[in-house]
Amino acid sequence: MINTGDINNTSFGDLLVRFCTDKLNNDVFTLTMKVYPDVKEIEEKLNEAFRHYLYYFPERKVPGIFTCITGFNNSIITGDSILGIGLDRYLGADCKYYQRLEIYKYIAARMTPENIVPDCIYGWGASEWDFSMLKYTADNVLAEMIHNGKLKYFEKCMLPEIADEIIFGFTPDQLKFCRNNESQMWQYLIENDLLFNSDQFTIHKLTGEAPFTSYFTNESPGRAAVWLGFRIVESYMLKNQRINIEELMKNIDIQGILDKAKYSP
């Protein structure tokens, strides 16, 4: 996580000491302690989120949760029953270090305390239902849309009180754009034969981090196609109420989800 190589490497100990004694890292740690003198509020919100998790997934276990600094390398770290939070990635949109690191403003805008818990839940969901591990029959735009839509649906179920702007990382205007242009965006994907496109560059342009979705307009948010994927999943769950969220998350029949969603924005 801190880019010091394999822990079994003989030089790892020296590199770890170097990381811990580095002046910049200690300055960042000092600032992090000022922003987060305690993590009580994070604990309370995560406890509430994982209460929902155990309600929906009673057979699953809640991870052990740790906070740390990673030299700005990682926001959320997941492992075998472990969830780590890189607090130095949540120091506020105007943090001087983010400017020095030339982190894009649209990304820094979400590097705030209020995004910690939503990012944790999304990150944990993404690790429990990893795209490659689920073995979908195809890796195309539609599969990525619906997979990420499932993760956003999961996140909303675990955090029912959190505003959609936070869940999706949109500004109010960007969310308004999606709601006002849902039909047009969906129609564009169909008319331009993009849904079953498996080109990774195309997939990333529609579902990856960006200041806006270039296939639509500059007013659109990045990852706008993920919002459409969520809307498909939401429609699927509303029209098939006997299906529980565990079944949803395990479902790899992308075409079946689309068909049963009867999605018609």
Short mmCIF file of C-alpha atoms in Angstrom, two decimals:
data_model
loop_
_atom_site.label_atom_id
_atom_site.label_comp_id
_atom_site.label_asym_id
_atom_site.label_seq_id
_atom_site.Cartn_x
_atom_site.Cartn_y
_atom_site.Cartn_z
CA MET A 1 0.00 0.00 0.00
CA ILE A 2 2.91 2.36 0.61
CA ASN A 3 4.89 1.27 -2.45
CA THR A 4 7.76 -0.32 -0.53
CA GLY A 5 7.65 -3.65 -2.37
CA ASP A 6 7.18 -7.22 -1.17
CA ILE A 7 7.15 -7.62 2.63
CA ASN A 8 9.29 -10.74 2.22
CA ASN A 9 12.05 -8.74 0.55
CA THR A 10 15.10 -8.34 2.79
CA SER A 11 15.07 -4.58 2.24
CA PHE A 12 11.42 -4.16 3.28
CA GLY A 13 12.26 -3.32 6.90
CA ASP A 14 14.57 -0.49 5.91
CA LEU A 15 12.04 0.87 3.42
CA LEU A 16 9.29 0.79 6.04
CA VAL A 17 11.47 2.69 8.51
CA ARG A 18 12.24 5.21 5.77
CA PHE A 19 8.51 5.69 5.14
CA CYS A 20 7.78 6.16 8.85
CA THR A 21 10.62 8.63 9.42
CA ASP A 22 10.18 10.64 6.22
CA LYS A 23 9.58 14.32 7.11
CA LEU A 24 6.81 14.78 4.54
CA ASN A 25 5.00 11.68 5.74
CA ASN A 26 5.21 12.94 9.31
CA ASP A 27 3.90 16.35 8.24
CA VAL A 28 0.99 14.62 6.51
CA PHE A 29 0.38 12.49 9.59
CA THR A 30 0.28 15.64 11.76
CA LEU A 31 -2.26 17.26 9.44
CA THR A 32 -4.30 14.06 9.35
CA MET A 33 -4.47 14.03 13.15
CA LYS A 34 -5.70 17.63 13.09
CA VAL A 35 -8.48 16.77 10.66
CA TYR A 36 -9.27 13.51 12.46
CA PRO A 37 -8.45 13.92 16.18
CA ASP A 38 -10.66 10.87 16.63
CA VAL A 39 -12.63 8.59 14.32
CA LYS A 40 -15.73 8.21 16.49
CA GLU A 41 -18.10 9.59 13.85
CA ILE A 42 -16.65 7.28 11.18
CA GLU A 43 -17.04 4.32 13.55
CA GLU A 44 -20.67 5.15 14.30
CA LYS A 45 -21.59 5.49 10.63
CA LEU A 46 -19.75 2.32 9.64
CA ASN A 47 -21.40 0.41 12.50
CA GLU A 48 -24.79 1.50 11.19
CA ALA A 49 -23.88 0.58 7.60
CA PHE A 50 -22.65 -2.87 8.61
CA ARG A 51 -25.81 -3.45 10.65
CA HIS A 52 -27.64 -3.16 7.35
CA TYR A 53 -25.02 -5.44 5.78
CA LEU A 54 -25.66 -8.18 8.35
CA TYR A 55 -29.41 -7.79 7.88
CA TYR A 56 -29.13 -8.43 4.15
CA PHE A 57 -26.19 -10.87 4.37
CA PRO A 58 -26.47 -12.67 7.73
CA GLU A 59 -23.97 -15.37 6.73
CA ARG A 60 -21.20 -12.91 5.90
CA LYS A 61 -18.69 -11.42 8.30
CA VAL A 62 -17.94 -7.78 9.01
CA PRO A 63 -14.32 -6.88 8.24
CA GLY A 64 -11.86 -5.52 10.76
CA ILE A 65 -11.45 -1.81 10.02
CA PHE A 66 -8.25 0.20 10.32
CA THR A 67 -7.22 3.76 9.53
CA CYS A 68 -3.78 4.70 8.25
CA ILE A 69 -1.85 6.99 5.96
CA THR A 70 -0.41 5.55 2.76
CA GLY A 71 1.54 8.43 1.26
CA PHE A 72 -1.56 9.33 -0.79
CA ASN A 73 -1.41 5.97 -2.56
CA ASN A 74 -4.72 4.42 -1.50
CA SER A 75 -8.13 5.61 -0.35
CA ILE A 76 -9.74 2.29 0.52
CA ILE A 77 -7.80 -0.94 1.03
CA THR A 78 -9.53 -4.32 1.13
CA GLY A 79 -8.11 -7.68 2.00
CA ASP A 80 -9.13 -10.95 3.59
CA SER A 81 -11.62 -9.72 6.25
CA ILE A 82 -9.85 -6.33 6.44
CA LEU A 83 -10.93 -2.86 5.37
CA GLY A 84 -8.39 -0.05 5.53
CA ILE A 85 -9.03 3.69 5.22
CA GLY A 86 -6.22 5.92 3.95
CA LEU A 87 -7.17 9.07 5.84
CA ASP A 88 -4.60 11.14 3.97
CA ARG A 89 -6.86 10.75 0.94
CA TYR A 90 -9.73 12.49 2.78
CA LEU A 91 -8.22 15.74 4.01
CA GLY A 92 -10.63 18.01 2.11
CA ALA A 93 -10.94 19.19 -1.48
CA ASP A 94 -8.69 22.22 -0.88
CA CYS A 95 -5.86 20.31 0.80
CA LYS A 96 -2.53 21.84 -0.26
CA TYR A 97 -0.98 18.42 -0.84
CA TYR A 98 -3.58 17.50 -3.44
CA GLN A 99 -2.71 20.62 -5.38
CA ARG A 100 1.01 19.80 -5.20
CA LEU A 101 0.32 16.28 -6.38
CA GLU A 102 -1.71 17.74 -9.27
CA ILE A 103 -4.73 15.64 -8.43
CA TYR A 104 -7.56 16.65 -10.74
CA LYS A 105 -10.08 18.96 -9.10
CA TYR A 106 -13.04 16.71 -9.97
CA ILE A 107 -11.33 13.89 -8.04
CA ALA A 108 -10.15 16.08 -5.14
CA ALA A 109 -13.74 17.31 -4.77
CA ARG A 110 -14.63 13.86 -3.41
CA MET A 111 -11.57 13.54 -1.12
CA THR A 112 -13.56 14.78 1.85
CA PRO A 113 -14.62 13.31 5.20
CA GLU A 114 -18.23 12.82 4.09
CA ASN A 115 -17.08 10.43 1.37
CA ILE A 116 -15.22 8.03 3.67
CA VAL A 117 -18.11 5.78 4.67
CA PRO A 118 -19.69 5.60 1.18
CA ASP A 119 -16.27 4.78 -0.31
CA CYS A 120 -15.76 2.08 2.34
CA ILE A 121 -19.07 0.41 1.56
CA TYR A 122 -18.56 0.60 -2.20
CA GLY A 123 -14.99 -0.69 -1.83
CA TRP A 124 -16.08 -3.58 0.37
CA GLY A 125 -18.85 -4.49 -2.06
CA ALA A 126 -16.42 -4.35 -4.99
CA SER A 127 -14.08 -6.74 -3.18
CA GLU A 128 -16.85 -9.19 -2.21
CA TRP A 129 -18.30 -9.20 -5.73
CA ASP A 130 -15.25 -8.61 -7.89
CA PHE A 131 -15.99 -8.31 -11.62
CA SER A 132 -13.38 -10.85 -12.70
CA MET A 133 -14.27 -13.34 -9.97
CA LEU A 134 -17.95 -13.34 -10.95
CA LYS A 135 -16.98 -14.58 -14.43
CA TYR A 136 -19.55 -12.76 -16.51
CA THR A 137 -19.96 -14.26 -19.96
CA ALA A 138 -18.75 -11.03 -21.59
CA ASP A 139 -16.79 -7.93 -20.67
CA ASN A 140 -18.53 -5.15 -22.53
CA VAL A 141 -20.14 -1.80 -21.83
CA LEU A 142 -23.45 -3.30 -20.70
CA ALA A 143 -21.77 -5.79 -18.34
CA GLU A 144 -19.66 -3.05 -16.75
CA MET A 145 -22.69 -0.76 -16.47
CA ILE A 146 -24.85 -3.34 -14.73
CA HIS A 147 -22.04 -4.68 -12.54
CA ASN A 148 -21.26 -1.17 -11.27
CA GLY A 149 -24.98 -0.49 -11.05
CA LYS A 150 -25.32 -3.49 -8.73
CA LEU A 151 -22.53 -2.12 -6.54
CA LYS A 152 -24.25 1.28 -6.37
CA TYR A 153 -27.55 -0.41 -5.52
CA PHE A 154 -25.74 -2.32 -2.75
CA GLU A 155 -24.20 0.92 -1.50
CA LYS A 156 -27.60 2.65 -1.35
CA CYS A 157 -29.12 -0.27 0.56
CA MET A 158 -26.32 -0.14 3.13
CA LEU A 159 -26.51 3.67 3.37
CA PRO A 160 -30.21 4.56 2.89
CA GLU A 161 -29.82 8.03 4.44
CA ILE A 162 -26.96 9.18 2.20
CA ALA A 163 -27.82 11.61 -0.61
CA ASP A 164 -27.51 10.40 -4.20
CA GLU A 165 -24.97 13.14 -4.92
CA ILE A 166 -22.58 11.50 -2.44
CA ILE A 167 -23.36 7.94 -3.54
CA PHE A 168 -22.63 8.70 -7.19
CA GLY A 169 -20.01 11.42 -6.69
CA PHE A 170 -22.07 13.94 -8.68
CA THR A 171 -22.72 17.61 -8.14
CA PRO A 172 -26.41 18.58 -7.85
CA ASP A 173 -26.31 19.91 -11.41
CA GLN A 174 -24.75 16.68 -12.72
CA LEU A 175 -27.40 14.57 -11.01
CA LYS A 176 -30.08 16.84 -12.44
CA PHE A 177 -28.53 16.36 -15.90
CA CYS A 178 -28.75 12.56 -15.53
CA ARG A 179 -32.36 12.67 -14.42
CA ASN A 180 -33.34 15.07 -17.20
CA ASN A 181 -31.43 13.22 -19.92
CA GLU A 182 -31.78 9.58 -18.89
CA SER A 183 -33.80 8.62 -21.96
CA GLN A 184 -31.49 10.45 -24.36
CA MET A 185 -28.34 8.87 -22.91
CA TRP A 186 -29.83 5.38 -23.10
CA GLN A 187 -31.01 5.97 -26.64
CA TYR A 188 -27.55 7.20 -27.64
CA LEU A 189 -25.93 3.98 -26.38
CA ILE A 190 -28.43 1.89 -28.35
CA GLU A 191 -28.33 3.88 -31.57
CA ASN A 192 -24.52 3.91 -31.64
CA ASP A 193 -24.19 0.17 -30.89
CA LEU A 194 -22.20 0.85 -27.72
CA LEU A 195 -23.91 -1.52 -25.27
CA PHE A 196 -22.11 -4.64 -26.50
CA ASN A 197 -18.86 -2.89 -27.34
CA SER A 198 -15.96 -4.72 -25.65
CA ASP A 199 -13.24 -2.19 -26.43
CA GLN A 200 -11.63 -1.33 -23.08
CA PHE A 201 -11.03 2.29 -24.06
CA THR A 202 -14.73 2.72 -24.87
CA ILE A 203 -15.76 1.01 -21.64
CA HIS A 204 -13.50 3.31 -19.62
CA LYS A 205 -14.81 6.44 -21.34
CA LEU A 206 -18.34 5.49 -20.30
CA THR A 207 -17.78 4.02 -16.85
CA GLY A 208 -14.37 5.30 -15.69
CA GLU A 209 -13.26 8.38 -13.79
CA ALA A 210 -13.48 11.56 -15.86
CA PRO A 211 -14.65 15.15 -15.49
CA PHE A 212 -17.54 14.34 -17.85
CA THR A 213 -18.71 11.52 -20.12
CA SER A 214 -17.38 12.48 -23.54
CA TYR A 215 -20.02 10.50 -25.43
CA PHE A 216 -22.69 12.76 -23.96
CA THR A 217 -22.00 16.45 -23.20
CA ASN A 218 -19.65 18.49 -21.00
CA GLU A 219 -22.57 18.95 -18.59
CA SER A 220 -22.72 15.22 -17.94
CA PRO A 221 -20.78 13.68 -15.05
CA GLY A 222 -18.02 11.15 -15.52
CA ARG A 223 -19.32 7.59 -15.06
CA ALA A 224 -22.77 8.64 -16.30
CA ALA A 225 -23.21 5.14 -17.76
CA VAL A 226 -22.81 3.72 -14.23
CA TRP A 227 -25.83 5.78 -13.18
CA LEU A 228 -27.76 4.24 -16.08
CA GLY A 229 -26.60 0.82 -14.91
CA PHE A 230 -27.93 1.58 -11.45
CA ARG A 231 -31.26 2.65 -12.92
CA ILE A 232 -31.50 -0.68 -14.78
CA VAL A 233 -30.74 -2.60 -11.59
CA GLU A 234 -33.23 -0.49 -9.62
CA SER A 235 -35.92 -1.24 -12.20
CA TYR A 236 -35.00 -4.94 -12.10
CA MET A 237 -35.41 -5.09 -8.32
CA LEU A 238 -38.69 -3.15 -8.36
CA LYS A 239 -40.21 -5.45 -10.98
CA ASN A 240 -38.87 -8.67 -9.40
CA GLN A 241 -39.47 -8.20 -5.71
CA ARG A 242 -39.01 -11.85 -4.80
CA ILE A 243 -35.32 -11.50 -5.65
CA ASN A 244 -33.19 -10.48 -2.66
CA ILE A 245 -30.01 -8.44 -2.81
CA GLU A 246 -27.76 -11.47 -2.25
CA GLU A 247 -29.25 -13.11 -5.35
CA LEU A 248 -28.84 -9.85 -7.26
CA MET A 249 -25.16 -9.51 -6.41
CA LYS A 250 -24.43 -13.11 -7.47
CA ASN A 251 -26.43 -12.89 -10.69
CA ILE A 252 -24.13 -12.93 -13.74
CA ASP A 253 -26.90 -13.09 -16.36
CA ILE A 254 -26.51 -9.53 -17.66
CA GLN A 255 -28.99 -9.95 -20.52
CA GLY A 256 -31.47 -11.58 -18.14
CA ILE A 257 -31.24 -8.65 -15.75
CA LEU A 258 -31.82 -6.20 -18.61
CA ASP A 259 -34.76 -8.19 -19.97
CA LYS A 260 -36.46 -8.59 -16.60
CA ALA A 261 -35.82 -4.95 -15.68
CA LYS A 262 -38.08 -3.87 -18.55
CA TYR A 263 -36.06 -0.68 -18.45
CA SER A 264 -37.76 2.09 -20.39
CA PRO A 265 -36.56 5.56 -19.34
#
